[in-house]
Short mmCIF file of C-alpha atoms and ligand atoms in Angstrom, two decimals:
data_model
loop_
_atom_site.label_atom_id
_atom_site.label_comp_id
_atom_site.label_asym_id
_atom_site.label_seq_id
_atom_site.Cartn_x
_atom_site.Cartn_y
_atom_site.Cartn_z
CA UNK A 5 0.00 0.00 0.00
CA UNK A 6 0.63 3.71 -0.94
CA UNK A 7 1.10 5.13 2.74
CA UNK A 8 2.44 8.54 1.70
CA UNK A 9 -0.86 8.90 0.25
CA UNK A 10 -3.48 10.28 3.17
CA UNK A 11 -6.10 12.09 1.56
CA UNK A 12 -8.01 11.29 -2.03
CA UNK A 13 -9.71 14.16 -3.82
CA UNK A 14 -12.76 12.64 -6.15
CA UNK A 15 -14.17 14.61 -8.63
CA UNK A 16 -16.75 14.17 -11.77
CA UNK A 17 -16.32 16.14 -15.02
CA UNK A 18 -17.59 16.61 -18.52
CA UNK A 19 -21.32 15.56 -19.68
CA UNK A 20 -22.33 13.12 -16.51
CA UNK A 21 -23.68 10.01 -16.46
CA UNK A 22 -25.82 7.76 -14.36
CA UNK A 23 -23.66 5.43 -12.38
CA UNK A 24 -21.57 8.70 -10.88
CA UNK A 25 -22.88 9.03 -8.29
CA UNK A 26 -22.14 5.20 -7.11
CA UNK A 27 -18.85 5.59 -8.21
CA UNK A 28 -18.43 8.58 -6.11
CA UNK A 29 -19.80 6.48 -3.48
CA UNK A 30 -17.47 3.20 -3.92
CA UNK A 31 -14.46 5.56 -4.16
CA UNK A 32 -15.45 7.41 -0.39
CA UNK A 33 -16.07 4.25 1.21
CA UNK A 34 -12.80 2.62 -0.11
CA UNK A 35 -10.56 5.36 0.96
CA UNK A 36 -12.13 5.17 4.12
CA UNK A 37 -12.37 1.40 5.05
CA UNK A 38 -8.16 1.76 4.10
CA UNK A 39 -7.39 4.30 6.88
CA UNK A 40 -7.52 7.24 4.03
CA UNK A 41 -9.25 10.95 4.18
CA UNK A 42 -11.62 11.92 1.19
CA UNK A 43 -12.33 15.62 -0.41
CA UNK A 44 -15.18 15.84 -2.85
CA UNK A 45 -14.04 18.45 -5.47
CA UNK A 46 -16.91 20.08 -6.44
CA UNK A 47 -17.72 21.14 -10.51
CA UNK A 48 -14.53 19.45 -11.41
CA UNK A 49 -11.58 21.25 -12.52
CA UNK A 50 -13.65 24.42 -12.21
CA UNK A 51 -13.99 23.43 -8.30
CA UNK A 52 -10.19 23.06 -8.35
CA UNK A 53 -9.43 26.37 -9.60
CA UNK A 54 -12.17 28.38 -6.98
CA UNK A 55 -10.79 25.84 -4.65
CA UNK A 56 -14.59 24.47 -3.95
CA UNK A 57 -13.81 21.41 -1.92
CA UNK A 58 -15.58 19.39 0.62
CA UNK A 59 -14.46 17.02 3.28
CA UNK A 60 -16.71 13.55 3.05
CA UNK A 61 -17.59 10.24 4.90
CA UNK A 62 -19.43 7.65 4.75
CA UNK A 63 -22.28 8.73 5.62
CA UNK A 64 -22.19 11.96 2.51
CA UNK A 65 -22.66 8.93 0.12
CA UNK A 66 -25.80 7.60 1.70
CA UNK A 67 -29.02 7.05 -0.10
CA UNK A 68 -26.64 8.26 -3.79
CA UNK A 69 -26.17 4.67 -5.17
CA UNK A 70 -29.54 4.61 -7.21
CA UNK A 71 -29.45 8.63 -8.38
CA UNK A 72 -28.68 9.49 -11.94
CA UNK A 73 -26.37 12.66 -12.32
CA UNK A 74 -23.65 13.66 -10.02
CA UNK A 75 -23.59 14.83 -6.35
CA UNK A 76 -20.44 16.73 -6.61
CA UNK A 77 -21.89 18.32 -9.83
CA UNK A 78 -19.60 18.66 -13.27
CA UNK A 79 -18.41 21.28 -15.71
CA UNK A 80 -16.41 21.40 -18.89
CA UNK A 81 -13.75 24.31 -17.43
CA UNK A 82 -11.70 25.73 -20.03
CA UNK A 83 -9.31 27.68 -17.76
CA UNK A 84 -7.69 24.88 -16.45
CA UNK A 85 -6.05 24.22 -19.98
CA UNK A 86 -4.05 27.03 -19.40
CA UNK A 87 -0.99 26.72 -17.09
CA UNK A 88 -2.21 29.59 -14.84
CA UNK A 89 -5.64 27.58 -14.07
CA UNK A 90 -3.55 24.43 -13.21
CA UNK A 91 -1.35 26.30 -10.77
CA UNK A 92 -4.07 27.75 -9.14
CA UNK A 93 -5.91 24.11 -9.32
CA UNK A 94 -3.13 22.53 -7.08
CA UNK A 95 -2.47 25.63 -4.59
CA UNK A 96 -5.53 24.84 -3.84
CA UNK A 97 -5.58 21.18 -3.71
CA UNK A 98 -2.61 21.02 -2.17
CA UNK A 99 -3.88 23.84 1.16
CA UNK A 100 -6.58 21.04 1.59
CA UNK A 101 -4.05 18.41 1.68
CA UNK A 102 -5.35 16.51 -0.94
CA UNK A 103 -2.29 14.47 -2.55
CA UNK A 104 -3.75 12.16 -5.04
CA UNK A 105 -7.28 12.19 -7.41
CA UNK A 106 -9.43 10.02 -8.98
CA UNK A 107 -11.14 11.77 -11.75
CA UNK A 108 -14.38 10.22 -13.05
CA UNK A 109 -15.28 11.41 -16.82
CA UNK A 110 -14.63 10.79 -20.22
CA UNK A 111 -11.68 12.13 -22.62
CA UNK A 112 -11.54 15.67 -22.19
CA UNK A 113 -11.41 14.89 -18.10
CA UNK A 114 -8.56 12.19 -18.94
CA UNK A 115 -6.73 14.58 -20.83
CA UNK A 116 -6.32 17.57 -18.15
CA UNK A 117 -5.99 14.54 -15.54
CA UNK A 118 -2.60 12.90 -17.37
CA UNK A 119 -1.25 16.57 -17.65
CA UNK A 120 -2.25 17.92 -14.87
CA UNK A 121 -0.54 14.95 -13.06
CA UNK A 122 2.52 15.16 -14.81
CA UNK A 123 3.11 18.85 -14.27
CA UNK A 124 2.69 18.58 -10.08
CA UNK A 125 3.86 14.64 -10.13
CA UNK A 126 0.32 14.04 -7.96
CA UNK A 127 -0.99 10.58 -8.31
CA UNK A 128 -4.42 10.24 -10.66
CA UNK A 129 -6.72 7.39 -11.73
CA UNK A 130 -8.94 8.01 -14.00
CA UNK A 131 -12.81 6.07 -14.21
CA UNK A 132 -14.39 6.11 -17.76
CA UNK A 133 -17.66 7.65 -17.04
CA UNK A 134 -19.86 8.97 -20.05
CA UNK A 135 -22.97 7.81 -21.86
CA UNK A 136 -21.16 7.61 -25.18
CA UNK A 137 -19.01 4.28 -24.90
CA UNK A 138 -15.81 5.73 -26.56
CA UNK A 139 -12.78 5.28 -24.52
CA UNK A 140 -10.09 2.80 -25.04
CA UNK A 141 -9.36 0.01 -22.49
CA UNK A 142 -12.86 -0.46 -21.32
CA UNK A 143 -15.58 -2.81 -22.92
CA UNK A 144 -18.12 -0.44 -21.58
CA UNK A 145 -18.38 3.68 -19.46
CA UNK A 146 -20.07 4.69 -16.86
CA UNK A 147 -23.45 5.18 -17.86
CA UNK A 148 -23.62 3.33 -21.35
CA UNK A 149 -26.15 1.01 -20.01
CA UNK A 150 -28.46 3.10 -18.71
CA UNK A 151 -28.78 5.64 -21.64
CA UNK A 152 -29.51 2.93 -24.04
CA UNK A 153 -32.33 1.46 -21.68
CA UNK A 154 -33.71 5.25 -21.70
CA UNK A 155 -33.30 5.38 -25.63
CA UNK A 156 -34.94 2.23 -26.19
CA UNK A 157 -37.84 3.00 -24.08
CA UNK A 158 -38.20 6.15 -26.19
CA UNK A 159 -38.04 4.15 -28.96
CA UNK A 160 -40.64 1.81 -28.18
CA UNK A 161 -43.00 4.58 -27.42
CA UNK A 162 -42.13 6.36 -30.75
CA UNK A 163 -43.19 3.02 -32.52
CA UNK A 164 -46.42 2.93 -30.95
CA UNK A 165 -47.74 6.07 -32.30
CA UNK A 166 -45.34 5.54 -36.05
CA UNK A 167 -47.73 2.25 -36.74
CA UNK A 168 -50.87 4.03 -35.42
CA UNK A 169 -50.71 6.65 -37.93
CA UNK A 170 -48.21 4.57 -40.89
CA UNK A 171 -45.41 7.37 -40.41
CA UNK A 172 -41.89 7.21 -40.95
CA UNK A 173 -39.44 8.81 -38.06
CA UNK A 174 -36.08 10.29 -37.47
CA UNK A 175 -34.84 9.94 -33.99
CA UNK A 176 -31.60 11.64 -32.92
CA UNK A 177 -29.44 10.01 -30.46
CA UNK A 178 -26.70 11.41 -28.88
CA UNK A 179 -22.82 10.08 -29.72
CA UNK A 180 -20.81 12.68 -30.90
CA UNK A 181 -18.11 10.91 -32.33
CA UNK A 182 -19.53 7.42 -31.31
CA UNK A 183 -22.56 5.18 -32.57
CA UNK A 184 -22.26 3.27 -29.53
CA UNK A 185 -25.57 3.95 -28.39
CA UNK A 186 -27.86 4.36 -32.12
CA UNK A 187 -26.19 0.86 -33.29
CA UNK A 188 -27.13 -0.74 -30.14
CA UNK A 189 -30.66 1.19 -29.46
CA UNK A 190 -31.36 0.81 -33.28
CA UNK A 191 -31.07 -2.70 -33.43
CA UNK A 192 -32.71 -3.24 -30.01
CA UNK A 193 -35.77 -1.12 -31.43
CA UNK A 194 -35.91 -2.80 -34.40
CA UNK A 195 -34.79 0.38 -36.40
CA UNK A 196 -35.15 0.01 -40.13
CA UNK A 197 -32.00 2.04 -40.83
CA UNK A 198 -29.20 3.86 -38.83
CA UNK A 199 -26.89 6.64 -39.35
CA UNK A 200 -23.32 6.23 -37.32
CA UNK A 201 -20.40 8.56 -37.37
CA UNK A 202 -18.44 5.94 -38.20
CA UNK A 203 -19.65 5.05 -41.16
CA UNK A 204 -21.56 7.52 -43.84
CA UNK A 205 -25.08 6.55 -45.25
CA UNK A 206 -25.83 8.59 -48.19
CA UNK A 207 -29.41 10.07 -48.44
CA UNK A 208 -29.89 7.80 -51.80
CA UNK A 209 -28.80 4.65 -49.92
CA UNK A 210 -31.28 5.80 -47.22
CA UNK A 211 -33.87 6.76 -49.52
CA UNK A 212 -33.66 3.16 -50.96
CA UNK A 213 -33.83 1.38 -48.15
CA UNK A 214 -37.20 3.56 -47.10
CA UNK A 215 -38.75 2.88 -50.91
CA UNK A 216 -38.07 -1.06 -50.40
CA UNK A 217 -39.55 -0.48 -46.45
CA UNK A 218 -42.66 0.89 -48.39
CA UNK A 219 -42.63 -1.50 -50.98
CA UNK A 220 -42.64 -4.42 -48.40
CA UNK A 221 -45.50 -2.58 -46.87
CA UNK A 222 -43.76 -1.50 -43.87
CA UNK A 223 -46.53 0.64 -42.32
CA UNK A 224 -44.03 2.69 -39.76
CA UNK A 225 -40.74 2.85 -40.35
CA UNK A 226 -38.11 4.35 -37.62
CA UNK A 227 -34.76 6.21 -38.48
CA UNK A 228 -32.23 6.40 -36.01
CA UNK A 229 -29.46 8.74 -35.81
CA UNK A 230 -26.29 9.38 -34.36
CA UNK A 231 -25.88 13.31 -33.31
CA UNK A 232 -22.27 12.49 -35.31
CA UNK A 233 -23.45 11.58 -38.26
CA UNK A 234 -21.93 13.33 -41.21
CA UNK A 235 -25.17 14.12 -42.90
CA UNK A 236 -25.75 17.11 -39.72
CA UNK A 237 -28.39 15.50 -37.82
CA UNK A 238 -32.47 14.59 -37.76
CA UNK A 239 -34.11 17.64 -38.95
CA UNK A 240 -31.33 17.68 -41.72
CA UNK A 241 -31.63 14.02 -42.67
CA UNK A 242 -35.42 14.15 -42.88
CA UNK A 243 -35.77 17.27 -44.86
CA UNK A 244 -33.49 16.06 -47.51
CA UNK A 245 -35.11 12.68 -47.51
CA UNK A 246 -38.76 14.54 -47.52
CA UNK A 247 -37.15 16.38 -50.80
CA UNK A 248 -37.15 12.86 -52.58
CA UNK A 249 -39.64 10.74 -50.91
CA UNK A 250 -42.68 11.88 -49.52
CA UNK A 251 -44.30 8.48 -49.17
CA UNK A 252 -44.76 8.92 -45.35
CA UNK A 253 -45.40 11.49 -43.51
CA UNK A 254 -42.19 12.49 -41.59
CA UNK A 255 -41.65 13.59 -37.94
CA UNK A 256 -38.12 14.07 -35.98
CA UNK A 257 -37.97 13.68 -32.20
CA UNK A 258 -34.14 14.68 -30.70
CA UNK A 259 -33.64 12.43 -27.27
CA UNK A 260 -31.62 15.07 -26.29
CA UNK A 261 -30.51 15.48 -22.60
CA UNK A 262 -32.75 13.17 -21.43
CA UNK A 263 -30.35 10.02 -22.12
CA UNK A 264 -28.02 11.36 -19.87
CA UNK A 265 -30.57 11.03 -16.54
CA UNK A 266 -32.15 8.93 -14.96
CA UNK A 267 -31.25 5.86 -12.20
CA UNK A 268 -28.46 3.89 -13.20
CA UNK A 269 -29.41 0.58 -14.46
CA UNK A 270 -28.26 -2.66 -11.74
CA UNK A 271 -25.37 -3.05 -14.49
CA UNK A 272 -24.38 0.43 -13.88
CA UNK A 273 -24.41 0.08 -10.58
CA UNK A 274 -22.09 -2.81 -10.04
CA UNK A 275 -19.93 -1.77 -13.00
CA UNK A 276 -19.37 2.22 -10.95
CA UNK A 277 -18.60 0.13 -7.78
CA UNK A 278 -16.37 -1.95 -8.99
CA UNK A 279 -14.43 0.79 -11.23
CA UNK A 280 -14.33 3.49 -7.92
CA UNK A 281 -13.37 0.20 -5.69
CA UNK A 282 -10.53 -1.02 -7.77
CA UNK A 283 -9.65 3.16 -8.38
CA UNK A 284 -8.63 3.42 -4.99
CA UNK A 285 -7.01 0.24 -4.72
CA UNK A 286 -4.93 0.68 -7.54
CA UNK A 287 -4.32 4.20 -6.11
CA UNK A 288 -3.10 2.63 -3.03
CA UNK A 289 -0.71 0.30 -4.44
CA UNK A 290 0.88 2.75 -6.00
CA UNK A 291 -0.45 2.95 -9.48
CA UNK A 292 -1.00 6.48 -11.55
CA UNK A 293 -2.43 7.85 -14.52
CA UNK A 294 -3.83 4.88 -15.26
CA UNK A 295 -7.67 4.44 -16.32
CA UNK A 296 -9.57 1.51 -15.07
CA UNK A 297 -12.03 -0.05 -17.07
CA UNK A 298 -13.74 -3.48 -17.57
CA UNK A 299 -12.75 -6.28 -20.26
CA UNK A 300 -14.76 -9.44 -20.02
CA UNK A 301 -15.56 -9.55 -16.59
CA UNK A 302 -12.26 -8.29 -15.17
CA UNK A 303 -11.19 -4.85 -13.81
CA UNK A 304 -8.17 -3.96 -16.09
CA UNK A 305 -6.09 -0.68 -16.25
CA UNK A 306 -4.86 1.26 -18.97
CA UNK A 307 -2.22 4.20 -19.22
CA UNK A 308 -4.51 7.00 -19.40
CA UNK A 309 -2.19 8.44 -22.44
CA UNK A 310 -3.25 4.95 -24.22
CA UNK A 311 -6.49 5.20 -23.31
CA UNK A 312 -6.77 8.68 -24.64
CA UNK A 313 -4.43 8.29 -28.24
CA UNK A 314 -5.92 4.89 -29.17
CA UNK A 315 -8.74 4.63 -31.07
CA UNK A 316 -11.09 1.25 -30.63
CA UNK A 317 -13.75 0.84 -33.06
CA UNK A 318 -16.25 -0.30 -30.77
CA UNK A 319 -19.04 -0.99 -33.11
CA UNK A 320 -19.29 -4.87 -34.03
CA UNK A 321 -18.88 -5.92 -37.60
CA UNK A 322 -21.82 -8.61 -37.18
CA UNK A 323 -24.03 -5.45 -35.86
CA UNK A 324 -23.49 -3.60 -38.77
CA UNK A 325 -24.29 -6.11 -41.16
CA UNK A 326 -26.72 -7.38 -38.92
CA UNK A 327 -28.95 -3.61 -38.61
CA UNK A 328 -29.33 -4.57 -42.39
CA UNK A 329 -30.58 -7.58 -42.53
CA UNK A 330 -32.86 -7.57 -39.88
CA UNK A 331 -34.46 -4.68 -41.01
CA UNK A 332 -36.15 -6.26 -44.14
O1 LIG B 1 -21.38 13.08 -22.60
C1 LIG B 1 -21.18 12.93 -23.97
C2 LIG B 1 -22.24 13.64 -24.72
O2 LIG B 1 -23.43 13.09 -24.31
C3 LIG B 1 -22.13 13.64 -26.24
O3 LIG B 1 -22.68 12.53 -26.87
C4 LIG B 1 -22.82 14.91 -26.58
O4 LIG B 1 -22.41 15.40 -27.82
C5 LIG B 1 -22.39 15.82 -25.49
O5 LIG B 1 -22.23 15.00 -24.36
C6 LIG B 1 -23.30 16.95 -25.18
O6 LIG B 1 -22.77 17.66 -24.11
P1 LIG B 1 -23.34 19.00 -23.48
O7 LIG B 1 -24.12 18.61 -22.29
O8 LIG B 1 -22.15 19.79 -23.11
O9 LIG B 1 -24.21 19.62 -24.51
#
């Protein structure tokens, strides 16, 4: 065991995502059980730099293991890119006596983690936590599994009233740079074609694929789409496809912000426990900048610098042929 190490700082930052908040917990309880102090930095690196900390204890994670979003809040803080912000971010780290982190977010938080540690040689471990799927060195985030049981459920409703009245929609999911979540959510809601990030669907190609839907006498027909995808979203997709083919009458819904809430799923909940758990223990031991992340069913690690250059095309090949052919 670490014993120079005597008090963790924990923080959340970036777009949250349910499953936080028992992370935040698992990481508290950890540090505690092994003899160690906790500070909860508040709004992430924005709480560094104002120096908005918080002493915890057991008992300031009660009754937080089944709430979506994050107790010690999050931001995306551009000032502590700059070398001034970071200085200021351990002066005040540092007067709290906080000597090592474990920083729960997704790439931009892994980023100013691995330099920030470098720079003041302070120990970090970094948990992936974000809806979108799309780190390195981890089957699945924080939060994954929770978002797509909140997009399918939208789906689902959305095909209710799409056979009721024959129509064809566009649904917008969010994945920025990932189609994590509309690959998965499109083939669990039986989706009859979906746009990815990763790979470009013409408007023609679509528009063929929603002739043969008609054709087949497909009576609703559902559209998923990544935010990422290269054609610029819902309302885009389904004006240009209107244009060309006005068989059905169109309609776009945008899930929006709402995939990001809501009470983490039981999968979530065991995955955030055993991701803060093994965060502090690998803390302990020594370990930094390192991310830790699930493969199979074992907790792994990852140098966060791998885990942030590497790029893992998470999408499944039989998936992708697979959204095809089921969809006939
Ligand atoms: O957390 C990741 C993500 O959900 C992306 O898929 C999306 O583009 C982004 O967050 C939106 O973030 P914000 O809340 O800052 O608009």
């Amino acid at each position: 065991m670490n014993n120079s190490i005597k008090r963790i700082g924990v923080f959340t930052s970036g777009g949250d995502a349910p499953g936080m908040n028992a992370c935040i917990r698992a990481v508290v309880r950890t540090a505690i059980y092994e003899g160690k102090k906790v500070s909860g930095i508040l709004h992430g690196y924005q709480g560094m730099i104002d120096g908005n900390i918080i002493d915890m204890n057991s008992r300031s994670v009660s009754n937080i293991l089944q709430l979506g979003g994050t107790i010690l809040k999050t931001a995306r803080c551009l000032d502590f890119r700059t070398p001034e912000g970071r200085k200021k971010a351990y002066d005040n780290i540092t007067a709290q006596g906080i000597d090592a982190l474990v920083a729960i977010g997704g790439d931009g938080t892994f980023t100013g983690a691995e330099v920030f540690s470098r720079e003041y040689d302070i120990p970090v471990v970094g948990v992936p936590g974000t809806i979108d799927n799309d780190l390195y060195g981890s089957d699945f985030t924080l939060g994954y599994d929770t978002a797509n049981n909140t997009v399918i459920d939208a789906i689902d409703k959305i095909r209710d009233t799409a056979a009721s009245h024959d129509r064809l929609f566009f649904i917008e999911v969010m994945g920025r740079d990932s189609g994590c979540i509309a690959l998965n959510c499109g083939i669990a809601g039986g989706a009859e074609a979906i746009l990815l990030p990763e790979k470009e669907t013409g408007i023609d190609e679509l528009i063929q694929k929603l002739e043969n839907a008609a054709k087949d006498k497909k009576t609703s027909t559902i559209v998923i789409v990544a935010e990422g995808d290269k054609n610029g979203g819902a309302y885009n997709v389904a004006k240009r496809v209107q244009e060309k083919f006005d068989f059905y009458d169109a309609k776009v819904t945008i899930l929006g912000h709402l995939q990001r809430g809501g009470s983490p799923s039981s999968f979530d909940r065991v995955l955030a426990s055993r991701l803060g758990f093994g965060a502090v223990k690998r803390l302990l031991r020594g370990e930094t900048r390192i991310m830790v992340g699930l493969r199979g069913n074992d907790i792994v690690t990852t140098p966060l610098e791998v885990a942030l250059r590497s790029k893992e095309f998470k999408l499944a090949d039989d998936m992708i042929e697979m959204m095809n052919v089921l969809a006939i």
